[in-house]
Amino acid sequence: MAEPMREINFDGLVGPSHNYAGLSLGNIASASNAGAVSAPRMAALQGVGKMRRMLALGLPQGLLLPHARPDTAWLRELGFAGEDDAVLREAWSREPALLRNAFSASAMWTANAATVSPAPDTADGRCHFSVANLSTMLHRSIEHAQTLRQLRLAFADERFFAVHPALPAGLGDEGAANFMRLSTGHAGRGLEVFVYGERPAGGGAAFPARQHRAASAAVARRHGLSAAELVRQSEIAIAAGAFHNDVVAVANENVLFTHEQAFADREAVYDAVRERVPGAVIVEAPAARIGLDLAIRTYLFNSQLVTLAEGEMALILPQEAREAPAVWDWLEEVRAAEGNPIRRLEVVDVRESMRNGGGPACLRLRVAVSEEAHAGIDPRFLLDERACDRIEAVIEREWPESIAPDDLGEPGLWHRCRSARAALLTALGFAAGEL
Ligand code: SUG
């Protein structure tokens, strides 16, 4: 009998520097909200609200921390020198675009932090992480060093975990956002599906394909996977704004919940899943019913598909999906249909993150573990209601209420972002310099 396993979602807490700088080419929400005024405090409270909802559903919940922003260490690598304020002042006056990159709170989208292969799938029986290099987008390429530090701290117990650093930047890797695991249960050996993008033959793509095939293959090799499938994302999905596959498909245990146009060769993907995952259920949204544009606007597929204690599944959907009648009607049909375990639709408000292209599923990294491995995780990264109370109190006190584009040049905001993060780390029991 395989050991029972539970999936823990590690949500990225929205950092105090959350703003709308329009940094992600191919991410339509980010581009269309460029220049808007953000609400970091509300954004972070929305995120904690989602974490609380997961706890209320009886699911274990983890947390990853905001990175240090604005990232003066990175700006120093780019030749700015002196005290922190001098570095930031110079960057703002000479290269404001670089300062905007150094300011991004994009580490909140932890689905992009790493690819995670749970123990039953790997050759050495440990849970393997590969930190994503996120090298296609400048602002995200800054994240991997801090992500590695956090994951090595949270999952330091080498009896259960192996944390690999990012791949070389030439191989674009976007982590678990381009990855799905299908299995007959979390404890069974999974089929790990890696979804890569490719430039269309003849070129001419408006948007980059951020996940490279060779990166996916390298991660599968490193993790020692016995069952991996590399599949190509459809060009039309990327062109419509699905910059990550998790914007058009999500899997949980034996269920694949997907848009009809998510994959380049949909039949081949479905055949592989049916062949290799006994009892697989594929729930597909027909394009005639839900167009790609609507799916991407509402982030219907960027929901979290989770298994509840009684074995039924719930979709944790963004408010935007609830507000589109065509989407909601179809979801009600899915819920009522025979033969699939999706029985609950839970709606969460993560609007501030959504406006930068990050839905409920972008905000979390899934880690399936045995009870023993669960006990091996640094408890400061695991949440209960009391920890949520503490975090909320810090957010209320320390997070800026709003950030307008020109605020990025204000020393007051630089100091505030730094002290807010420091207050959070202290409240959670991290020593200065530990992260
Ligand atoms: O990488 N947005 C993120 C959203 C990531 C969503 N993640 C998943 N689909 N898993 C991105 O495009 C916007 C930042 C800005 O424009 O300031 C941004 O980085």
Short mmCIF file of C-alpha atoms and ligand atoms in Angstrom, two decimals:
data_model
loop_
_atom_site.label_atom_id
_atom_site.label_comp_id
_atom_site.label_asym_id
_atom_site.label_seq_id
_atom_site.Cartn_x
_atom_site.Cartn_y
_atom_site.Cartn_z
CA MET A 1 0.00 0.00 0.00
CA ALA A 2 1.43 3.38 -0.98
CA GLU A 3 1.83 5.88 1.85
CA PRO A 4 -1.00 8.42 1.94
CA MET A 5 -0.03 11.80 0.49
CA ARG A 6 -1.48 15.27 0.81
CA GLU A 7 -1.05 18.21 -1.46
CA ILE A 8 0.02 21.47 0.14
CA ASN A 9 -0.46 24.72 -1.75
CA PHE A 10 2.29 27.24 -1.08
CA ASP A 11 0.87 30.64 -1.95
CA GLY A 12 3.06 33.61 -2.68
CA LEU A 13 2.16 36.51 -0.43
CA VAL A 14 1.69 39.68 -2.49
CA GLY A 15 4.62 41.95 -1.69
CA PRO A 16 4.37 45.61 -0.64
CA SER A 17 5.72 46.80 -4.02
CA HIS A 18 2.84 45.32 -6.08
CA ASN A 19 2.26 47.69 -9.00
CA TYR A 20 1.12 47.86 -12.61
CA ALA A 21 4.15 48.48 -14.80
CA GLY A 22 3.02 46.39 -17.80
CA LEU A 23 6.20 44.36 -17.85
CA SER A 24 4.98 41.08 -19.36
CA LEU A 25 4.74 40.95 -23.14
CA GLY A 26 2.07 38.42 -24.11
CA ASN A 27 0.20 38.83 -20.82
CA ILE A 28 -2.81 40.86 -21.90
CA ALA A 29 -4.01 41.79 -18.40
CA SER A 30 -0.56 43.13 -17.47
CA ALA A 31 -0.33 45.13 -20.70
CA SER A 32 -3.80 46.58 -20.50
CA ASN A 33 -3.45 47.69 -16.87
CA ALA A 34 -0.04 49.28 -17.38
CA GLY A 35 0.04 52.66 -15.66
CA ALA A 36 -2.94 51.98 -13.38
CA VAL A 37 -2.78 52.68 -9.65
CA SER A 38 -2.31 49.47 -7.65
CA ALA A 39 -3.52 48.63 -4.16
CA PRO A 40 -0.81 46.49 -2.50
CA ARG A 41 -2.51 46.30 0.88
CA MET A 42 -5.77 45.13 -0.61
CA ALA A 43 -3.92 42.76 -2.95
CA ALA A 44 -2.12 41.07 -0.07
CA LEU A 45 -5.30 40.84 2.02
CA GLN A 46 -7.08 39.24 -0.95
CA GLY A 47 -4.28 36.69 -1.11
CA VAL A 48 -4.52 35.86 2.59
CA GLY A 49 -8.30 35.62 2.15
CA LYS A 50 -7.75 32.89 -0.44
CA MET A 51 -5.36 31.05 1.88
CA ARG A 52 -7.91 31.20 4.67
CA ARG A 53 -10.53 29.79 2.34
CA MET A 54 -8.31 26.80 1.62
CA LEU A 55 -7.79 26.22 5.34
CA ALA A 56 -11.56 26.44 5.85
CA LEU A 57 -12.00 23.72 3.21
CA GLY A 58 -9.80 21.51 5.37
CA LEU A 59 -6.73 21.76 3.15
CA PRO A 60 -3.19 22.31 4.41
CA GLN A 61 -1.76 25.65 3.31
CA GLY A 62 1.76 26.98 2.97
CA LEU A 63 3.30 30.36 2.24
CA LEU A 64 6.24 31.70 0.28
CA LEU A 65 7.50 35.15 1.13
CA PRO A 66 7.78 38.30 -0.93
CA HIS A 67 11.27 38.95 -2.29
CA ALA A 68 13.32 41.99 -1.31
CA ARG A 69 12.17 44.82 -3.59
CA PRO A 70 13.26 47.16 -5.03
CA ASP A 71 16.18 44.82 -5.70
CA THR A 72 19.23 46.99 -5.19
CA ALA A 73 21.59 43.99 -5.34
CA TRP A 74 20.43 43.39 -8.91
CA LEU A 75 20.82 47.06 -9.83
CA ARG A 76 24.36 46.95 -8.45
CA GLU A 77 25.10 44.06 -10.81
CA LEU A 78 24.03 46.46 -13.56
CA GLY A 79 26.61 49.01 -12.54
CA PHE A 80 24.76 51.34 -10.18
CA ALA A 81 26.85 52.02 -7.10
CA GLY A 82 26.74 53.55 -3.63
CA GLU A 83 24.23 53.35 -0.79
CA ASP A 84 20.84 51.83 -1.54
CA ASP A 85 19.18 55.22 -2.01
CA ALA A 86 21.92 56.39 -4.35
CA VAL A 87 21.57 53.22 -6.43
CA LEU A 88 17.81 53.69 -6.70
CA ARG A 89 18.02 57.42 -7.40
CA GLU A 90 20.51 56.88 -10.20
CA ALA A 91 18.51 54.03 -11.70
CA TRP A 92 15.30 56.08 -11.62
CA SER A 93 16.88 59.06 -13.32
CA ARG A 94 18.97 57.17 -15.92
CA GLU A 95 17.13 53.91 -16.57
CA PRO A 96 13.63 54.07 -15.12
CA ALA A 97 12.67 50.89 -16.97
CA LEU A 98 15.32 48.99 -15.03
CA LEU A 99 14.03 50.35 -11.74
CA ARG A 100 10.51 49.24 -12.70
CA ASN A 101 11.87 45.73 -13.26
CA ALA A 102 13.68 45.81 -9.91
CA PHE A 103 10.41 46.83 -8.24
CA SER A 104 8.12 44.08 -9.48
CA ALA A 105 6.32 41.97 -6.89
CA SER A 106 6.04 39.16 -9.45
CA ALA A 107 7.41 36.52 -7.05
CA MET A 108 3.84 36.34 -5.72
CA TRP A 109 3.00 33.99 -8.63
CA THR A 110 4.60 30.94 -7.10
CA ALA A 111 3.26 28.56 -9.76
CA ASN A 112 6.32 29.92 -11.57
CA ALA A 113 8.72 29.43 -8.68
CA ALA A 114 9.67 25.86 -9.52
CA THR A 115 8.60 22.56 -11.04
CA VAL A 116 7.84 20.00 -8.36
CA SER A 117 7.91 16.23 -8.84
CA PRO A 118 6.50 14.39 -5.82
CA ALA A 119 8.34 11.40 -4.35
CA PRO A 120 6.30 8.60 -6.00
CA ASP A 121 7.40 9.82 -9.45
CA THR A 122 11.15 10.11 -8.96
CA ALA A 123 14.01 7.61 -9.15
CA ASP A 124 15.36 8.29 -5.66
CA GLY A 125 11.95 8.48 -3.98
CA ARG A 126 12.42 12.10 -2.89
CA CYS A 127 10.35 15.11 -3.86
CA HIS A 128 12.37 17.11 -6.40
CA PHE A 129 12.16 20.85 -7.04
CA SER A 130 13.75 22.67 -9.96
CA VAL A 131 13.74 26.42 -9.44
CA ALA A 132 12.53 28.17 -12.61
CA ASN A 133 14.86 30.66 -14.29
CA LEU A 134 11.94 32.70 -15.75
CA SER A 135 14.47 34.01 -18.21
CA THR A 136 12.09 35.22 -20.93
CA MET A 137 10.92 38.23 -18.90
CA LEU A 138 13.56 40.51 -17.43
CA HIS A 139 11.63 41.35 -14.26
CA ARG A 140 11.03 37.67 -13.55
CA SER A 141 14.56 36.55 -14.36
CA ILE A 142 15.59 38.26 -11.11
CA GLU A 143 13.59 35.88 -8.95
CA HIS A 144 15.43 32.57 -9.03
CA ALA A 145 18.21 33.33 -6.53
CA GLN A 146 15.79 34.36 -3.77
CA THR A 147 13.44 31.52 -4.67
CA LEU A 148 16.26 29.01 -4.32
CA ARG A 149 17.14 30.38 -0.88
CA GLN A 150 13.56 30.10 0.32
CA LEU A 151 12.96 26.62 -1.06
CA ARG A 152 16.26 25.37 0.38
CA LEU A 153 15.18 26.70 3.76
CA ALA A 154 11.59 25.44 3.63
CA PHE A 155 12.54 22.02 2.22
CA ALA A 156 15.94 21.58 3.84
CA ASP A 157 15.38 17.99 4.96
CA GLU A 158 17.34 16.03 2.39
CA ARG A 159 15.79 12.73 3.41
CA PHE A 160 12.62 13.91 1.66
CA PHE A 161 13.53 16.80 -0.62
CA ALA A 162 16.03 17.75 -3.33
CA VAL A 163 16.04 21.39 -4.47
CA HIS A 164 17.86 22.04 -7.77
CA PRO A 165 18.94 25.52 -8.88
CA ALA A 166 17.64 27.20 -12.01
CA LEU A 167 18.65 25.95 -15.48
CA PRO A 168 20.90 28.14 -17.66
CA ALA A 169 19.06 31.24 -18.88
CA GLY A 170 19.17 30.15 -22.52
CA LEU A 171 16.61 27.46 -21.74
CA GLY A 172 13.46 29.34 -20.79
CA ASP A 173 11.78 27.63 -17.85
CA GLU A 174 8.57 28.88 -16.24
CA GLY A 175 8.14 26.21 -13.57
CA ALA A 176 4.91 24.50 -12.62
CA ALA A 177 2.76 26.88 -14.70
CA ASN A 178 3.67 24.70 -17.67
CA PHE A 179 3.38 21.41 -15.90
CA MET A 180 0.57 19.07 -14.88
CA ARG A 181 0.60 15.87 -12.89
CA LEU A 182 -2.02 13.20 -13.43
CA SER A 183 -2.36 10.15 -11.24
CA THR A 184 -4.98 7.85 -9.80
CA GLY A 185 -4.42 9.57 -6.45
CA HIS A 186 -1.72 11.87 -5.03
CA ALA A 187 0.04 8.78 -3.65
CA GLY A 188 0.09 6.85 -6.92
CA ARG A 189 2.91 7.24 -9.43
CA GLY A 190 2.01 10.21 -11.58
CA LEU A 191 2.23 10.95 -15.27
CA GLU A 192 4.02 14.30 -15.39
CA VAL A 193 3.03 16.36 -18.40
CA PHE A 194 5.38 19.17 -19.43
CA VAL A 195 3.88 21.73 -21.79
CA TYR A 196 6.30 23.76 -23.91
CA GLY A 197 5.78 26.44 -26.52
CA GLU A 198 7.49 26.91 -29.84
CA ARG A 199 7.80 29.74 -32.29
CA PRO A 200 5.48 29.03 -35.22
CA ALA A 201 7.21 27.76 -38.36
CA GLY A 202 8.03 30.83 -40.44
CA GLY A 203 8.21 33.07 -37.33
CA GLY A 204 5.93 36.05 -36.98
CA ALA A 205 4.60 35.31 -33.48
CA ALA A 206 3.49 38.42 -31.61
CA PHE A 207 4.19 36.88 -28.20
CA PRO A 208 7.10 34.80 -26.91
CA ALA A 209 6.79 31.11 -26.06
CA ARG A 210 8.22 31.23 -22.55
CA GLN A 211 8.68 27.53 -21.84
CA HIS A 212 11.32 25.83 -24.01
CA ARG A 213 11.13 22.15 -24.85
CA ALA A 214 14.76 21.54 -23.88
CA ALA A 215 14.12 23.08 -20.46
CA SER A 216 11.18 20.77 -19.82
CA ALA A 217 13.25 17.77 -20.90
CA ALA A 218 16.12 18.80 -18.62
CA VAL A 219 13.83 19.11 -15.60
CA ALA A 220 12.29 15.68 -16.30
CA ARG A 221 15.80 14.16 -16.51
CA ARG A 222 17.07 15.83 -13.36
CA HIS A 223 14.08 14.67 -11.39
CA GLY A 224 14.59 11.07 -12.54
CA LEU A 225 11.05 10.67 -13.78
CA SER A 226 9.83 7.35 -15.03
CA ALA A 227 6.64 8.71 -16.62
CA ALA A 228 6.95 12.06 -18.34
CA GLU A 229 5.27 13.35 -21.46
CA LEU A 230 6.40 16.48 -23.30
CA VAL A 231 3.57 18.13 -25.18
CA ARG A 232 3.37 21.29 -27.19
CA GLN A 233 1.11 24.20 -26.33
CA SER A 234 -1.04 25.40 -29.21
CA GLU A 235 0.13 28.50 -31.03
CA ILE A 236 -3.33 29.98 -31.01
CA ALA A 237 -3.49 29.74 -27.23
CA ILE A 238 -0.21 31.67 -26.92
CA ALA A 239 -1.38 34.21 -29.51
CA ALA A 240 -4.64 34.70 -27.59
CA GLY A 241 -2.70 35.53 -24.41
CA ALA A 242 -2.14 32.13 -22.74
CA PHE A 243 1.45 32.98 -21.86
CA HIS A 244 1.47 29.95 -19.55
CA ASN A 245 -0.38 26.69 -20.08
CA ASP A 246 -2.06 26.99 -16.67
CA VAL A 247 -4.19 29.75 -18.16
CA VAL A 248 -5.93 27.15 -20.36
CA ALA A 249 -5.65 23.83 -18.48
CA VAL A 250 -5.31 22.40 -14.97
CA ALA A 251 -5.06 18.83 -13.66
CA ASN A 252 -5.63 17.21 -10.31
CA GLU A 253 -5.25 13.49 -9.58
CA ASN A 254 -7.14 11.71 -12.39
CA VAL A 255 -8.89 14.80 -13.80
CA LEU A 256 -7.70 16.98 -16.67
CA PHE A 257 -9.76 20.17 -16.93
CA THR A 258 -8.88 21.90 -20.17
CA HIS A 259 -9.85 24.15 -23.01
CA GLU A 260 -10.28 22.43 -26.36
CA GLN A 261 -7.56 24.59 -27.92
CA ALA A 262 -4.93 24.34 -25.19
CA PHE A 263 -2.63 21.86 -26.95
CA ALA A 264 -1.13 21.67 -30.43
CA ASP A 265 -2.17 18.01 -30.75
CA ARG A 266 -5.08 17.57 -28.41
CA GLU A 267 -5.92 13.98 -29.35
CA ALA A 268 -2.36 12.84 -28.71
CA VAL A 269 -2.41 14.46 -25.26
CA TYR A 270 -5.75 12.92 -24.34
CA ASP A 271 -4.66 9.49 -25.64
CA ALA A 272 -1.48 9.60 -23.57
CA VAL A 273 -3.44 10.57 -20.47
CA ARG A 274 -6.08 7.87 -20.99
CA GLU A 275 -3.48 5.23 -21.71
CA ARG A 276 -1.22 6.00 -18.78
CA VAL A 277 -3.63 7.10 -16.06
CA PRO A 278 -6.22 4.46 -15.21
CA GLY A 279 -9.62 6.07 -14.63
CA ALA A 280 -8.61 9.38 -16.22
CA VAL A 281 -11.41 11.89 -16.67
CA ILE A 282 -11.04 14.68 -19.24
CA VAL A 283 -13.34 17.67 -18.87
CA GLU A 284 -13.01 19.82 -21.97
CA ALA A 285 -14.53 23.23 -22.66
CA PRO A 286 -15.52 23.32 -26.31
CA ALA A 287 -14.26 26.40 -28.15
CA ALA A 288 -17.73 26.86 -29.64
CA ARG A 289 -19.08 27.34 -26.14
CA ILE A 290 -16.19 29.14 -24.43
CA GLY A 291 -13.91 31.01 -26.82
CA LEU A 292 -10.22 31.24 -25.96
CA ASP A 293 -10.59 34.99 -25.42
CA LEU A 294 -13.33 34.48 -22.85
CA ALA A 295 -11.39 31.70 -21.13
CA ILE A 296 -8.36 33.97 -20.87
CA ARG A 297 -10.31 37.04 -19.79
CA THR A 298 -12.07 35.17 -16.99
CA TYR A 299 -9.20 32.81 -16.07
CA LEU A 300 -11.66 29.97 -15.81
CA PHE A 301 -8.84 27.42 -16.16
CA ASN A 302 -6.51 29.24 -13.82
CA SER A 303 -8.57 27.84 -11.01
CA GLN A 304 -7.19 25.51 -8.39
CA LEU A 305 -8.59 22.02 -8.75
CA VAL A 306 -8.33 20.40 -5.32
CA THR A 307 -9.43 17.19 -3.65
CA LEU A 308 -11.44 17.65 -0.47
CA ALA A 309 -11.41 15.29 2.49
CA GLU A 310 -14.42 13.30 1.25
CA GLY A 311 -12.69 12.67 -2.09
CA GLU A 312 -14.81 15.06 -4.13
CA MET A 313 -13.08 17.87 -6.00
CA ALA A 314 -13.57 21.62 -5.84
CA LEU A 315 -12.63 24.31 -8.30
CA ILE A 316 -11.35 27.49 -6.67
CA LEU A 317 -12.28 30.08 -9.26
CA PRO A 318 -11.66 33.79 -9.63
CA GLN A 319 -14.56 36.19 -9.24
CA GLU A 320 -14.17 37.13 -12.91
CA ALA A 321 -15.32 33.60 -13.92
CA ARG A 322 -18.40 33.95 -11.73
CA GLU A 323 -19.34 37.21 -13.44
CA ALA A 324 -19.37 35.84 -17.00
CA PRO A 325 -22.74 34.10 -17.54
CA ALA A 326 -21.47 31.93 -20.43
CA VAL A 327 -18.67 30.61 -18.22
CA TRP A 328 -20.77 30.11 -15.12
CA ASP A 329 -23.56 28.30 -16.99
CA TRP A 330 -21.03 25.89 -18.45
CA LEU A 331 -19.44 25.33 -15.03
CA GLU A 332 -22.83 24.53 -13.54
CA GLU A 333 -23.27 21.89 -16.24
CA VAL A 334 -19.87 20.44 -15.44
CA ARG A 335 -20.76 20.25 -11.78
CA ALA A 336 -24.07 18.51 -12.52
CA ALA A 337 -22.63 16.06 -15.06
CA GLU A 338 -22.28 12.38 -14.24
CA GLY A 339 -18.85 10.82 -14.17
CA ASN A 340 -16.57 13.60 -13.06
CA PRO A 341 -15.67 14.32 -9.46
CA ILE A 342 -15.83 18.15 -9.68
CA ARG A 343 -18.64 18.86 -7.25
CA ARG A 344 -17.96 22.27 -5.76
CA LEU A 345 -17.33 25.69 -7.24
CA GLU A 346 -15.70 28.11 -4.82
CA VAL A 347 -15.19 31.72 -5.85
CA VAL A 348 -12.36 33.89 -4.52
CA ASP A 349 -11.55 37.55 -5.03
CA VAL A 350 -7.95 38.02 -6.19
CA ARG A 351 -8.71 40.96 -8.45
CA GLU A 352 -5.51 42.89 -7.82
CA SER A 353 -3.40 39.91 -8.88
CA MET A 354 -5.73 39.18 -11.80
CA ARG A 355 -5.12 42.64 -13.20
CA ASN A 356 -1.49 41.62 -13.66
CA GLY A 357 -2.50 38.28 -15.21
CA GLY A 358 -2.28 36.14 -12.07
CA GLY A 359 -5.31 34.06 -11.07
CA PRO A 360 -5.83 31.69 -8.12
CA ALA A 361 -3.66 28.95 -9.64
CA CYS A 362 -0.80 31.33 -10.50
CA LEU A 363 -0.57 32.29 -6.85
CA ARG A 364 0.28 28.82 -5.60
CA LEU A 365 2.93 26.13 -5.86
CA ARG A 366 1.69 22.61 -5.24
CA VAL A 367 3.78 20.18 -3.22
CA ALA A 368 2.39 16.70 -2.57
CA VAL A 369 4.00 15.02 0.44
CA SER A 370 3.68 12.05 2.78
CA GLU A 371 2.90 12.71 6.42
CA GLU A 372 6.53 12.20 7.34
CA ALA A 373 7.78 14.61 4.68
CA HIS A 374 5.12 17.11 5.74
CA ALA A 375 6.64 17.06 9.21
CA GLY A 376 10.04 17.73 7.62
CA ILE A 377 8.98 21.12 6.19
CA ASP A 378 10.14 24.24 8.06
CA PRO A 379 6.94 25.12 9.98
CA ARG A 380 7.44 28.85 9.42
CA PHE A 381 6.30 28.24 5.85
CA LEU A 382 3.09 26.48 6.95
CA LEU A 383 -0.05 28.37 7.88
CA ASP A 384 -2.87 28.12 10.36
CA GLU A 385 -5.48 30.71 11.29
CA ARG A 386 -3.23 32.27 13.90
CA ALA A 387 -0.41 32.77 11.44
CA CYS A 388 -2.93 34.34 9.03
CA ASP A 389 -3.97 36.76 11.80
CA ARG A 390 -0.36 37.73 12.37
CA ILE A 391 0.31 38.23 8.67
CA GLU A 392 -2.83 40.31 8.21
CA ALA A 393 -1.89 42.55 11.09
CA VAL A 394 1.49 43.26 9.47
CA ILE A 395 -0.12 43.92 6.08
CA GLU A 396 -2.66 46.32 7.60
CA ARG A 397 0.06 48.20 9.39
CA GLU A 398 2.90 48.16 6.86
CA TRP A 399 1.76 47.61 3.26
CA PRO A 400 1.26 50.74 1.13
CA GLU A 401 -2.35 51.48 0.34
CA SER A 402 -1.67 52.43 -3.26
CA ILE A 403 1.16 52.80 -5.77
CA ALA A 404 0.94 55.07 -8.82
CA PRO A 405 3.58 54.78 -11.58
CA ASP A 406 5.57 57.83 -10.47
CA ASP A 407 5.70 56.66 -6.87
CA LEU A 408 8.40 54.19 -7.91
CA GLY A 409 10.86 57.09 -7.84
CA GLU A 410 9.98 58.11 -4.26
CA PRO A 411 12.52 57.31 -1.52
CA GLY A 412 9.62 57.08 0.95
CA LEU A 413 8.21 54.12 -1.00
CA TRP A 414 11.60 52.38 -1.24
CA HIS A 415 11.98 52.55 2.54
CA ARG A 416 8.42 51.49 3.15
CA CYS A 417 8.72 48.40 0.95
CA ARG A 418 11.89 47.36 2.73
CA SER A 419 10.57 47.90 6.25
CA ALA A 420 7.25 46.21 5.48
CA ARG A 421 9.00 43.03 4.35
CA ALA A 422 11.33 43.13 7.34
CA ALA A 423 8.32 43.41 9.69
CA LEU A 424 6.73 40.39 8.03
CA LEU A 425 9.86 38.26 8.34
CA THR A 426 10.18 39.16 12.01
CA ALA A 427 6.51 38.36 12.66
CA LEU A 428 7.01 34.92 11.09
CA GLY A 429 10.16 34.16 13.07
CA PHE A 430 12.85 34.64 10.42
CA ALA A 431 16.11 36.13 11.57
CA ALA A 432 17.60 39.09 9.69
CA GLY A 433 19.69 37.81 6.81
CA GLU A 434 18.15 34.32 6.85
CA LEU A 435 16.39 35.05 3.57
O1 SUG B 1 4.68 36.25 -15.49
N1 SUG B 1 2.61 38.87 -14.47
C1 SUG B 1 2.97 37.47 -14.40
C2 SUG B 1 1.75 36.62 -14.18
C3 SUG B 1 2.12 35.20 -13.89
C4 SUG B 1 0.96 34.30 -13.88
N2 SUG B 1 1.37 32.99 -13.57
C5 SUG B 1 0.86 31.85 -14.08
N3 SUG B 1 0.13 31.85 -15.16
N4 SUG B 1 1.17 30.77 -13.51
C6 SUG B 1 3.74 37.04 -15.63
O2 SUG B 1 3.38 37.45 -16.73
C7 SUG B 1 3.06 41.24 -14.56
C8 SUG B 1 4.02 42.21 -13.99
C9 SUG B 1 3.88 43.61 -14.49
O3 SUG B 1 3.44 43.79 -15.60
O4 SUG B 1 4.24 44.49 -13.73
C10 SUG B 1 3.53 39.83 -14.43
O5 SUG B 1 4.71 39.59 -14.27
#
